[in-house]
XYZ file of C-alpha atoms in Angstrom:
738
model
C -54.110 119.686 -35.103
C -56.686 118.966 -37.803
C -59.126 116.167 -36.969
C -58.741 114.349 -40.253
C -58.332 110.811 -38.902
C -62.051 110.087 -39.245
C -61.989 110.902 -42.971
C -58.831 108.896 -43.534
C -60.227 105.932 -41.636
C -63.521 106.044 -43.551
C -61.898 106.480 -46.963
C -59.432 103.684 -46.255
C -62.210 101.233 -45.385
C -64.701 101.883 -48.185
C -62.477 101.474 -51.303
C -61.035 98.235 -50.039
C -64.479 97.011 -49.143
C -66.001 97.796 -52.575
C -63.047 96.368 -54.466
C -63.118 93.130 -52.522
C -66.882 92.742 -52.859
C -66.759 93.433 -56.629
C -64.007 90.871 -57.144
C -65.917 88.357 -55.096
C -69.054 88.925 -57.236
C -67.136 88.362 -60.447
C -64.877 85.544 -59.378
C -66.922 83.676 -56.854
C -69.751 82.529 -59.076
C -67.386 81.821 -61.967
C -65.064 79.574 -59.992
C -67.369 78.086 -57.381
C -68.245 74.963 -59.283
C -64.736 74.385 -60.654
C -63.130 75.047 -57.337
C -65.461 72.678 -55.558
C -64.681 70.001 -58.101
C -60.924 70.486 -57.824
C -61.068 70.471 -54.071
C -63.187 67.354 -54.075
C -60.763 65.647 -56.476
C -57.778 66.700 -54.392
C -59.400 65.532 -51.190
C -60.395 62.224 -52.722
C -56.902 61.715 -54.195
C -55.345 62.332 -50.822
C -57.878 60.024 -49.161
C -57.232 57.275 -51.718
C -53.460 57.564 -51.282
C -53.742 57.478 -47.505
C -56.078 54.485 -47.609
C -53.671 52.652 -49.937
C -50.657 53.535 -47.787
C -52.465 52.458 -44.640
C -53.615 49.177 -46.207
C -50.194 48.456 -47.739
C -48.432 49.173 -44.443
C -50.806 46.874 -42.565
C -50.328 44.040 -45.065
C -46.564 44.626 -45.356
C -46.164 44.568 -41.599
C -48.116 41.332 -41.351
C -46.159 39.807 -44.265
C -42.848 40.841 -42.712
C -43.828 39.362 -39.336
C -44.812 36.045 -40.931
C -41.632 35.893 -43.028
C -39.459 36.836 -40.058
C -40.990 34.102 -37.887
C -40.547 31.585 -40.724
C -36.850 32.398 -40.862
C -36.170 32.608 -37.115
C -38.900 31.053 -34.983
C -38.187 27.724 -33.331
C -41.909 26.815 -33.135
C -42.196 26.577 -36.959
C -38.940 24.631 -37.240
C -40.229 22.152 -34.635
C -43.662 21.788 -36.266
C -42.452 21.212 -39.831
C -39.719 18.775 -38.753
C -41.942 16.517 -36.588
C -45.041 14.396 -37.067
C -48.475 13.956 -35.529
C -47.077 12.415 -32.355
C -45.336 15.657 -31.341
C -48.149 17.221 -29.320
C -45.809 19.807 -27.825
C -44.730 21.002 -31.281
C -48.394 21.388 -32.309
C -49.132 23.391 -29.154
C -46.183 25.701 -29.819
C -47.307 26.237 -33.411
C -50.820 27.056 -32.178
C -49.375 29.583 -29.723
C -47.528 31.258 -32.573
C -50.785 31.551 -34.541
C -52.543 33.015 -31.509
C -49.717 35.537 -31.134
C -50.177 36.637 -34.759
C -53.929 37.033 -34.292
C -53.441 38.956 -31.065
C -51.005 41.446 -32.597
C -52.779 41.836 -35.959
C -56.506 42.311 -35.566
C -57.146 42.092 -39.322
C -56.269 38.370 -39.385
C -59.280 36.132 -39.831
C -57.581 32.749 -39.738
C -54.183 31.015 -39.974
C -53.183 27.457 -40.723
C -49.970 25.491 -41.362
C -49.786 22.514 -43.751
C -47.022 19.932 -43.315
C -46.361 18.086 -46.559
C -44.702 14.926 -45.280
C -47.828 13.706 -43.448
C -50.429 16.036 -45.108
C -51.304 17.391 -41.651
C -52.927 20.794 -41.251
C -53.013 22.710 -37.965
C -54.797 25.979 -37.268
C -58.233 27.146 -38.304
C -59.781 24.039 -39.815
C -57.162 21.582 -38.480
C -57.101 18.084 -39.834
C -55.733 16.108 -42.712
C -55.363 17.649 -46.126
C -57.847 15.267 -47.709
C -60.646 16.524 -45.444
C -59.606 20.194 -45.427
C -62.124 22.554 -47.080
C -59.418 24.947 -48.269
C -57.452 22.235 -50.142
C -58.468 23.510 -53.632
C -56.893 26.880 -52.748
C -53.572 25.581 -51.394
C -53.101 22.771 -53.934
C -51.832 25.019 -56.804
C -49.142 26.409 -54.478
C -48.050 22.885 -53.507
C -47.844 21.892 -57.172
C -45.815 25.028 -57.971
C -48.474 26.497 -60.257
C -48.796 29.688 -58.172
C -46.073 31.852 -56.686
C -45.912 32.236 -52.900
C -45.365 35.508 -51.048
C -48.082 37.505 -52.917
C -51.527 38.562 -51.680
C -54.461 36.925 -53.423
C -57.622 38.603 -54.550
C -60.969 38.230 -52.851
C -61.912 34.640 -52.037
C -64.180 32.730 -49.672
C -62.768 30.758 -46.773
C -64.751 28.243 -44.771
C -63.203 26.563 -41.736
C -65.750 23.812 -41.241
C -68.834 22.805 -43.244
C -71.150 24.032 -40.508
C -69.628 27.481 -40.389
C -70.400 30.396 -42.680
C -67.817 31.266 -45.315
C -66.130 34.654 -44.984
C -64.522 36.873 -47.613
C -60.752 37.031 -47.153
C -57.520 37.803 -48.922
C -54.652 35.409 -48.324
C -50.892 35.176 -48.424
C -49.027 31.898 -48.696
C -45.397 31.474 -47.621
C -43.376 28.314 -48.100
C -41.206 26.654 -45.446
C -38.258 26.671 -45.448
C -38.214 29.927 -47.346
C -34.846 29.796 -49.029
C -34.863 26.156 -50.134
C -36.040 24.229 -53.139
C -37.192 21.330 -50.960
C -40.404 22.492 -49.259
C -41.583 20.987 -46.003
C -44.828 22.867 -45.795
C -46.707 26.123 -46.184
C -47.990 28.900 -43.942
C -51.332 30.452 -44.932
C -52.623 33.695 -43.390
C -56.151 34.892 -44.223
C -57.041 38.556 -43.700
C -60.711 39.340 -43.203
C -61.987 41.944 -45.668
C -64.621 43.064 -43.175
C -61.973 43.639 -40.478
C -59.757 45.418 -42.993
C -62.674 47.663 -43.915
C -63.312 48.475 -40.247
C -59.703 49.658 -39.862
C -60.067 51.933 -42.905
C -63.507 53.379 -42.149
C -62.351 55.826 -39.391
C -60.203 57.625 -42.011
C -63.230 59.191 -43.788
C -66.940 59.880 -43.463
C -68.928 57.250 -45.383
C -71.919 59.630 -45.516
C -69.894 62.047 -47.670
C -67.310 59.859 -49.440
C -67.152 56.279 -50.603
C -64.124 53.975 -51.012
C -63.982 51.003 -53.397
C -61.183 48.405 -53.642
C -60.800 46.210 -56.755
C -58.257 43.404 -57.049
C -56.130 42.706 -60.142
C -59.005 40.733 -61.749
C -61.413 43.629 -61.240
C -63.321 41.967 -58.438
C -64.597 44.252 -55.699
C -62.805 43.722 -52.391
C -64.234 46.592 -50.353
C -67.120 48.773 -51.527
C -69.116 51.012 -49.198
C -70.921 52.913 -51.976
C -74.689 52.612 -51.869
C -74.849 52.002 -55.587
C -73.720 48.589 -56.609
C -74.008 49.098 -60.387
C -70.675 50.931 -60.697
C -72.283 54.202 -61.860
C -70.887 56.261 -58.988
C -68.780 59.300 -59.828
C -65.094 58.441 -59.494
C -62.999 61.479 -58.533
C -59.739 59.663 -57.846
C -58.168 56.346 -58.750
C -54.958 55.077 -57.156
C -53.080 51.826 -57.797
C -51.258 50.189 -54.884
C -47.552 49.677 -55.667
C -47.544 46.727 -53.274
C -50.666 44.702 -54.181
C -51.587 46.289 -57.573
C -55.115 46.787 -56.228
C -57.086 49.738 -57.541
C -58.659 52.126 -55.047
C -61.435 54.439 -56.247
C -63.146 57.210 -54.289
C -65.780 59.847 -54.909
C -68.706 61.668 -53.308
C -71.307 59.546 -51.614
C -74.084 61.839 -52.894
C -73.638 63.271 -56.435
C -76.541 65.687 -56.129
C -75.295 67.979 -53.363
C -73.000 70.206 -55.469
C -75.593 70.545 -58.268
C -78.310 71.513 -55.773
C -76.037 74.197 -54.340
C -75.570 75.791 -57.782
C -79.333 76.103 -58.232
C -79.364 78.805 -55.598
C -77.437 81.296 -57.787
C -80.112 84.005 -57.684
C -80.490 83.656 -53.953
C -76.743 84.104 -53.522
C -76.846 87.309 -55.634
C -79.602 88.865 -53.512
C -77.809 87.889 -50.313
C -74.554 89.399 -51.640
C -76.219 92.760 -52.513
C -77.831 92.966 -49.101
C -74.482 92.154 -47.499
C -72.813 95.019 -49.427
C -75.383 97.544 -48.216
C -75.175 96.334 -44.642
C -71.386 96.391 -44.889
C -71.330 100.051 -45.974
C -73.567 101.039 -43.087
C -71.502 98.977 -40.650
C -68.172 100.505 -41.803
C -69.513 104.035 -41.334
C -70.888 103.172 -37.911
C -67.723 101.404 -36.708
C -65.452 104.142 -38.047
C -67.384 106.828 -36.189
C -67.467 104.826 -32.979
C -63.764 103.915 -33.122
C -62.677 107.462 -33.800
C -64.375 108.885 -30.711
C -61.978 107.384 -28.064
C -58.998 108.318 -30.252
C -60.076 111.936 -30.238
C -60.531 111.895 -26.475
C -57.121 110.270 -25.975
C -55.341 112.865 -28.101
C -56.978 115.679 -26.112
C -55.959 114.067 -22.821
C -52.314 113.629 -23.888
C -52.086 117.216 -25.153
C -53.576 118.563 -21.937
C -51.132 116.568 -19.739
C -48.016 117.937 -21.524
C -46.646 114.367 -21.609
C -44.440 115.079 -24.630
C -42.973 118.112 -26.268
C -44.994 120.094 -28.847
C -45.469 118.016 -31.970
C -43.371 118.516 -35.047
C -44.624 118.726 -38.616
C -44.856 114.970 -38.999
C -47.159 114.469 -36.029
C -49.179 117.698 -36.179
C -51.816 116.248 -38.524
C -51.466 112.602 -37.480
C -53.348 111.478 -34.381
C -51.729 108.038 -34.257
C -48.263 109.463 -34.707
C -48.874 111.816 -31.810
C -50.218 109.009 -29.591
C -47.413 106.646 -30.556
C -44.732 109.154 -29.647
C -46.294 109.789 -26.268
C -46.707 106.092 -25.482
C -43.177 105.195 -26.589
C -41.747 107.881 -24.351
C -43.890 106.787 -21.422
C -43.148 103.067 -21.873
C -39.422 103.662 -22.182
C -39.252 105.650 -18.969
C -41.509 103.232 -17.116
C -39.520 100.180 -18.198
C -36.229 101.725 -17.128
C -37.599 102.676 -13.755
C -39.164 99.278 -13.076
C -36.060 97.315 -14.057
C -33.812 99.486 -11.961
C -36.083 99.280 -8.952
C -36.597 95.538 -9.325
C -32.896 94.700 -9.593
C -31.981 97.081 -6.798
C -34.587 95.731 -4.389
C -33.672 92.087 -5.048
C -29.959 92.693 -4.550
C -30.483 94.884 -1.508
C -32.805 92.374 0.072
C -30.423 89.447 -0.447
C -27.393 91.440 0.698
C -29.186 92.648 3.823
C -30.245 89.096 4.676
C -26.614 87.901 4.500
C -25.450 90.754 6.719
C -28.180 90.087 9.250
C -27.920 86.292 9.700
C -24.155 85.892 9.193
C -23.086 88.961 11.174
C -20.787 90.201 8.405
C -21.822 93.793 9.192
C -23.177 95.437 12.372
C -26.949 95.790 12.235
C -28.834 97.355 15.127
C -32.190 96.021 16.190
C -33.978 99.200 15.073
C -32.359 98.982 11.659
C -33.427 95.350 11.433
C -37.054 96.217 12.119
C -36.879 99.022 9.546
C -35.486 96.609 6.962
C -38.403 94.256 7.511
C -40.837 97.086 6.772
C -38.846 98.261 3.748
C -38.839 94.809 2.183
C -42.578 94.235 2.894
C -42.009 91.469 5.430
C -44.684 91.413 8.124
C -43.668 89.048 10.964
C -46.515 86.861 12.176
C -45.272 87.229 15.744
C -42.358 88.292 17.940
C -40.811 84.827 18.095
C -38.918 83.241 15.200
C -36.642 80.335 14.338
C -34.045 79.764 11.618
C -34.171 76.869 9.174
C -31.218 75.842 6.961
C -32.170 73.747 3.916
C -29.473 71.949 1.919
C -29.784 70.047 -1.380
C -28.528 66.470 -0.965
C -25.993 65.026 -3.426
C -25.370 68.438 -4.922
C -22.710 67.221 -7.382
C -25.230 64.793 -8.860
C -27.817 67.593 -8.902
C -25.444 69.837 -10.909
C -24.613 67.064 -13.376
C -28.269 66.090 -13.867
C -29.847 69.494 -14.491
C -28.975 72.349 -16.806
C -28.041 75.667 -15.187
C -31.430 77.150 -16.079
C -33.245 74.117 -14.664
C -31.199 74.391 -11.454
C -32.374 77.976 -11.019
C -35.993 76.931 -11.545
C -35.747 74.089 -9.010
C -34.126 76.375 -6.448
C -36.968 78.835 -6.965
C -39.397 75.952 -6.385
C -37.668 75.093 -3.085
C -37.854 78.711 -1.960
C -41.541 78.896 -2.917
C -42.357 75.611 -1.150
C -40.669 76.882 2.013
C -42.792 80.019 1.968
C -45.983 78.132 1.129
C -45.553 75.524 3.898
C -44.857 78.244 6.423
C -47.855 80.231 5.184
C -50.139 77.212 5.571
C -49.152 77.094 9.245
C -49.763 80.821 9.786
C -46.059 81.764 9.771
C -44.103 84.449 7.866
C -40.854 83.621 6.013
C -37.823 85.473 4.705
C -35.729 82.977 2.762
C -32.572 83.540 0.716
C -29.926 81.267 -0.844
C -26.751 81.785 1.191
C -24.678 79.367 -0.977
C -25.081 77.275 -4.110
C -26.663 74.385 -2.217
C -28.010 75.970 0.992
C -31.148 78.011 1.634
C -31.525 79.906 4.932
C -34.964 80.972 6.147
C -36.113 83.075 9.090
C -39.613 81.962 10.099
C -41.775 84.129 12.392
C -44.537 82.211 14.183
C -47.759 83.666 15.629
C -47.456 81.833 18.967
C -43.977 81.686 20.478
C -45.023 78.960 22.941
C -45.784 76.579 20.095
C -42.878 77.802 17.956
C -40.548 74.855 18.586
C -43.177 72.261 17.690
C -44.223 74.335 14.666
C -40.613 74.537 13.431
C -40.391 70.733 13.400
C -43.775 70.461 11.681
C -42.892 72.922 8.885
C -39.511 71.282 8.348
C -41.053 67.795 8.095
C -43.666 69.045 5.605
C -41.000 70.575 3.338
C -38.877 67.400 3.422
C -41.867 65.196 2.613
C -43.071 67.455 -0.227
C -39.644 67.549 -1.923
C -39.210 63.780 -1.588
C -42.660 63.134 -3.100
C -42.607 65.658 -5.951
C -38.964 66.168 -6.991
C -36.246 63.759 -8.113
C -33.876 64.720 -5.306
C -34.077 65.233 -1.541
C -33.190 67.968 0.929
C -31.952 67.899 4.519
C -33.085 70.597 6.935
C -31.459 71.791 10.145
C -33.704 73.812 12.437
C -33.115 75.689 15.698
C -35.286 78.022 17.726
C -36.621 80.136 19.257
C -35.203 83.634 18.756
C -36.600 86.988 19.848
C -33.841 89.345 18.682
C -31.416 89.691 15.793
C -28.494 88.360 17.859
C -30.499 85.263 18.755
C -31.454 84.846 15.079
C -27.754 84.879 14.150
C -26.981 82.277 16.805
C -29.927 80.148 15.662
C -28.725 80.378 12.044
C -25.219 79.227 13.020
C -26.537 76.241 14.989
C -28.986 75.235 12.226
C -26.186 75.390 9.651
C -23.843 73.321 11.848
C -26.525 70.643 12.176
C -26.175 69.937 8.444
C -22.553 68.888 9.095
C -23.950 65.813 10.858
C -26.261 64.590 8.085
C -23.522 62.224 6.915
C -24.170 60.178 10.077
C -27.739 61.099 10.974
C -28.979 60.597 7.385
C -30.126 62.713 4.454
C -33.590 63.687 3.237
C -34.817 64.415 6.765
C -35.156 67.065 9.480
C -32.202 67.378 11.905
C -32.856 68.569 15.452
C -30.278 69.894 17.980
C -31.234 67.255 20.559
C -29.859 64.511 18.288
C -26.292 65.729 18.995
C -26.491 65.562 22.789
C -25.234 61.967 23.008
C -22.230 62.570 20.714
C -20.347 64.617 23.313
C -20.313 61.782 25.822
C -18.320 59.263 23.734
C -14.547 59.135 23.093
C -13.047 56.656 20.619
C -9.534 55.752 19.514
C -10.057 56.599 15.830
C -6.355 56.810 15.050
C -5.619 53.406 16.544
C -8.403 51.868 14.476
C -7.141 53.605 11.313
C -3.599 52.370 11.993
C -4.824 48.787 12.426
C -6.903 49.062 9.241
C -3.946 50.298 7.150
C -1.698 47.509 8.471
C -4.343 44.852 7.706
C -4.680 46.125 4.128
C -0.880 46.203 3.742
C -0.663 42.535 4.818
C -3.730 41.591 2.652
C -5.304 40.300 5.859
C -9.043 39.660 5.674
C -9.329 41.213 9.128
C -9.391 44.656 7.463
C -13.162 44.389 7.171
C -13.485 44.206 10.952
C -11.283 47.279 11.356
C -13.268 49.214 8.724
C -16.579 48.313 10.360
C -15.173 49.298 13.757
C -14.043 52.698 12.404
C -17.472 53.532 10.985
C -19.196 52.175 14.099
C -17.142 54.662 16.082
C -18.070 57.464 13.657
C -21.743 56.522 13.870
C -21.677 56.105 17.644
C -20.012 59.488 18.202
C -22.287 61.225 15.615
C -19.291 62.772 13.896
C -19.671 65.810 11.664
C -18.684 65.843 8.001
C -15.525 67.845 8.770
C -14.487 65.263 11.361
C -15.154 62.393 8.956
C -13.127 64.136 6.254
C -10.197 64.523 8.700
C -10.383 60.794 9.531
C -10.449 59.970 5.817
C -7.433 62.214 5.225
C -5.484 60.522 8.050
C -6.380 57.088 6.643
C -5.134 58.204 3.227
C -1.830 59.339 4.738
C -1.400 56.068 6.640
C -2.047 53.973 3.543
C 0.376 56.078 1.497
C 3.085 55.505 4.102
C 2.609 51.734 4.458
C 2.403 51.135 0.689
C 5.655 53.024 0.137
C 7.344 50.294 2.218
C 6.115 47.566 -0.154
C 7.716 46.396 -3.459
C 7.105 48.192 -6.746
C 4.209 45.933 -7.832
C 2.362 46.691 -4.595
C 2.999 50.423 -5.004
C 1.379 50.220 -8.463
C -1.695 48.752 -6.766
C -1.741 51.801 -4.462
C -1.787 54.181 -7.460
C -5.164 52.844 -8.575
C -6.471 52.666 -5.010
C -5.299 56.228 -4.331
C -7.188 57.601 -7.357
C -10.369 55.755 -6.358
C -10.170 57.073 -2.776
C -9.726 60.657 -3.992
C -12.751 60.310 -6.293
C -14.810 58.836 -3.439
C -13.801 61.764 -1.226
C -15.373 64.163 -3.735
C -18.657 62.305 -4.237
C -19.740 60.705 -0.914
C -22.768 62.118 0.842
C -23.449 59.844 3.826
C -21.248 57.759 6.107
C -22.966 54.618 4.820
C -22.058 55.531 1.217
C -18.481 56.295 2.318
C -18.215 52.954 4.120
C -19.578 51.043 1.132
C -17.216 52.845 -1.249
C -14.175 52.230 0.993
C -15.157 48.562 1.351
C -15.262 48.072 -2.426
C -11.969 49.932 -2.974
C -10.104 48.073 -0.195
C -11.528 44.716 -1.289
C -10.139 45.263 -4.778
C -6.743 46.393 -3.407
C -6.454 43.416 -1.026
C -7.381 41.023 -3.842
C -4.642 42.466 -6.044
C -2.064 42.252 -3.214
C -3.099 38.670 -2.486
C -2.738 37.818 -6.185
C 0.803 39.230 -6.138
C 1.664 37.114 -3.110
C 0.151 33.993 -4.677
C 2.066 34.607 -7.894
C 5.387 34.847 -6.032
C 4.619 31.721 -4.002
C 3.594 29.841 -7.156
C 6.858 30.555 -8.952
C 8.822 29.238 -5.961
C 6.688 26.051 -5.665
C 6.895 25.257 -9.398
C 10.686 25.619 -9.247
C 10.849 23.106 -6.408
C 8.553 20.683 -8.258
C 10.631 20.904 -11.442
C 13.845 20.249 -9.508
C 12.231 17.279 -7.752
C 11.104 15.760 -11.083
C 14.574 16.146 -12.610
C 16.071 14.372 -9.575
C 13.513 11.568 -9.209
C 12.363 10.966 -12.803
C 13.522 7.329 -12.567
C 10.989 6.637 -9.823
C 8.227 4.515 -11.389
C 5.765 5.888 -8.792
C 6.340 9.518 -9.886
C 2.976 11.037 -10.876
C 0.767 14.060 -10.222
C -0.746 12.303 -7.201
C 2.747 11.606 -5.872
C 3.693 15.269 -6.288
C 0.373 16.312 -4.703
C 1.208 14.346 -1.547
C 4.794 15.580 -1.582
C 4.083 19.321 -1.964
C 0.605 19.444 -0.353
C -1.090 20.770 -3.493
C -3.986 19.432 -5.550
C -2.988 17.451 -8.627
C -5.110 19.680 -10.903
C -3.442 22.823 -9.570
C 0.038 21.308 -10.051
C -0.759 20.435 -13.675
C -2.165 23.916 -14.360
C 0.686 25.794 -12.641
C 3.311 23.548 -14.292
C 1.865 24.267 -17.737
C 1.669 28.038 -17.102
C 5.276 28.159 -15.847
C 6.954 25.617 -18.198
C 4.831 25.888 -21.335
C 4.213 22.099 -21.458
C 2.385 19.511 -19.412
C 3.823 17.319 -16.684
C 3.691 13.997 -18.615
C 5.599 15.314 -21.654
C 8.280 16.842 -19.407
C 8.727 13.549 -17.453
C 8.861 11.391 -20.620
C 11.390 13.789 -22.144
C 13.719 13.415 -19.141
C 13.398 9.615 -19.167
C 13.994 9.282 -22.887
C 17.085 11.535 -22.782
C 18.527 9.316 -20.034
C 17.592 6.188 -21.993
C 19.445 7.459 -25.069
C 22.558 8.054 -22.940
C 22.405 4.520 -21.509
C 21.778 2.928 -24.924
C 24.828 4.576 -26.458
C 27.182 4.745 -23.452
C 26.642 1.385 -21.721
C 26.222 -2.308 -22.489
C 23.165 -2.643 -20.256
C 20.290 -4.708 -21.545
C 17.133 -3.066 -22.723
C 15.227 -4.378 -19.679
C 17.828 -2.922 -17.299
C 17.702 0.424 -19.072
C 13.913 0.342 -18.874
C 14.079 -0.129 -15.082
C 16.668 2.622 -14.637
C 14.489 5.201 -16.398
C 11.334 4.328 -14.440
C 9.535 1.603 -16.414
C 8.782 -1.795 -14.835
C 7.232 -2.990 -18.115
C 9.602 -3.086 -21.075
C 6.690 -2.832 -23.518
C 5.661 0.507 -22.001
C 9.264 1.727 -22.277
C 9.519 0.508 -25.873
C 6.265 2.245 -26.856
C 7.242 5.528 -25.182
C 10.749 5.483 -26.751
C 9.283 4.822 -30.177
C 6.866 7.764 -29.841
C 9.744 10.118 -29.007
C 12.653 8.812 -31.167
C 10.649 7.361 -34.049
C 12.244 3.858 -33.729
C 12.597 1.162 -31.064
C 15.442 1.198 -28.478
C 17.218 -1.743 -30.115
C 17.075 -0.145 -33.552
C 18.282 3.139 -32.060
C 21.328 1.386 -30.505
C 22.122 -0.487 -33.759
C 21.742 2.610 -35.923
C 24.095 4.710 -33.790
C 26.557 1.825 -33.135
C 27.181 1.443 -36.910
C 28.357 5.056 -37.205
């Protein structure tokens, strides 16, 4: 292999270096001044545009807020529609002004003028005749100036003793969309405050900003020269206010002074070229030395096959081929080993703690060494950690986030154990459950340490994550068989978290009392289903009794699920005996119970969910019963009215006493069932009977009036006229002539 890389490296550096330096000599000094000017103009244009946009946005926002409050705010409506005696209205208007000033720091002052009494409230409150700003507002009142536009620079003085300030103002009329004006709202923006909001956008020592209004008056000018001779690099006109913003350099002499150093720059450039040549040669020689050594080392190690024609004279090609081959083989080996070890470790853990395969004690100890697990002591305990409300956990987090959070739980388990001097081997044995074997240094203190580590993990998860975990722990174990037994007991403890609670540590001693109690669950469930079937409010007592029994006996989740299944079967059976409408109620209740069975986590949540579901079902059943009873009662009332309509005492109060119902309820139920009210129905019956008597008998009008329920003939005459359109006598004559 020819060592030609040094020459190639040197020859590749020098031409590029000389070409670049030559171009820089020619171009740099030709374009320096022009480039600086263009950049300065561009920067100033951008600054001017941003200043205008910022100022326009600030004024627009303030204008919009004022206009919006004019159109919608009750305080302004109250102020402009009252007089001087309305102190509350004045206070509310003052609060509105204070709110504007609080939210918009550029406001200097605000005042409202009410035309009907010439009263002004705000900064400089008083009557219009004494108000110092009257010459400004008068042209707006007389219609000479248009409202809703920002003024140019002007002086505003609140009181004679105070110093006048430079402001710009906007005047809005009230009401806005009306030709008849009740007053005006005036907002003054301080030019000094406006300047302070703009100043952070640029450096006044390098750039100046000058605002001129539409009359050419200077609004804001931070240039040191007041004669207008400053260099203007950019000019921008606001599309909102028509103000002109000018900007330029604060010091005109800096760029010219820099150009005076042309000869100095030439000398510096020549020296830089010479130093650059020497540096390139030095760096090339120094960089080539390790490359040469590396090539010799690779060739001596026989890492790759003899080089072909392409790599024989190319050091980098030779090195690249060797490194690619080495990296490829290394990557394959690492990935294979990593995946194999992880899978083997997890699989061996499952076999060991679950007993799915026979593992001798000697093999177990060998596995611990193979997987780099160094027990802190001979004694150990098993801890089963389960994520609470796992369905909610799955719905809340993406699959990738779930994996990360599970890794966090595994890491926290190992860290908490490590802080207490213990060694951990933890693996996920199901989607929601993590099993961990924890070896402790002192077996005598192992039981207390197991509770301490478990409590620390529970508290850390509750404080730092958005979900909780429940941990079952059992110990101590000295052999693999005892570890398996401990794992089974710790896992079974988690079956009781529905009663004992979630987000906590469960201990075996908490189950000792559960074996001493026997309850008649099935009798309670039967009574509960019958109470719901009869829509009896006593169902609540039965439901509470059932869950008291579950809580008292410390029932496991499997036991609670069997009770819930039996309750579901009982309810299905009793509802099938009810009419069709009641069975339709059960369809909705059945779906809600099935959904609750999939989502409940604790017995308290299950009890609350059942209570809500049964309350809704009982209410629907009660409504069905009330509806059937109502139809029967209304039928009886209607029949009674048709039979006793001639009774002058017949009224809603009479029916209320007769049928033991409130008069309002009778009227409402009668209207829902018959489509009309009670009085119209009664008058209709009486008038139909009166027509029959008028045409079919010779009875006098007074006698007919009494027979249809009217003591007073005038009342009968008026009612008959309202229904038939003519008096009873005219009705008899008209039909007798036919």
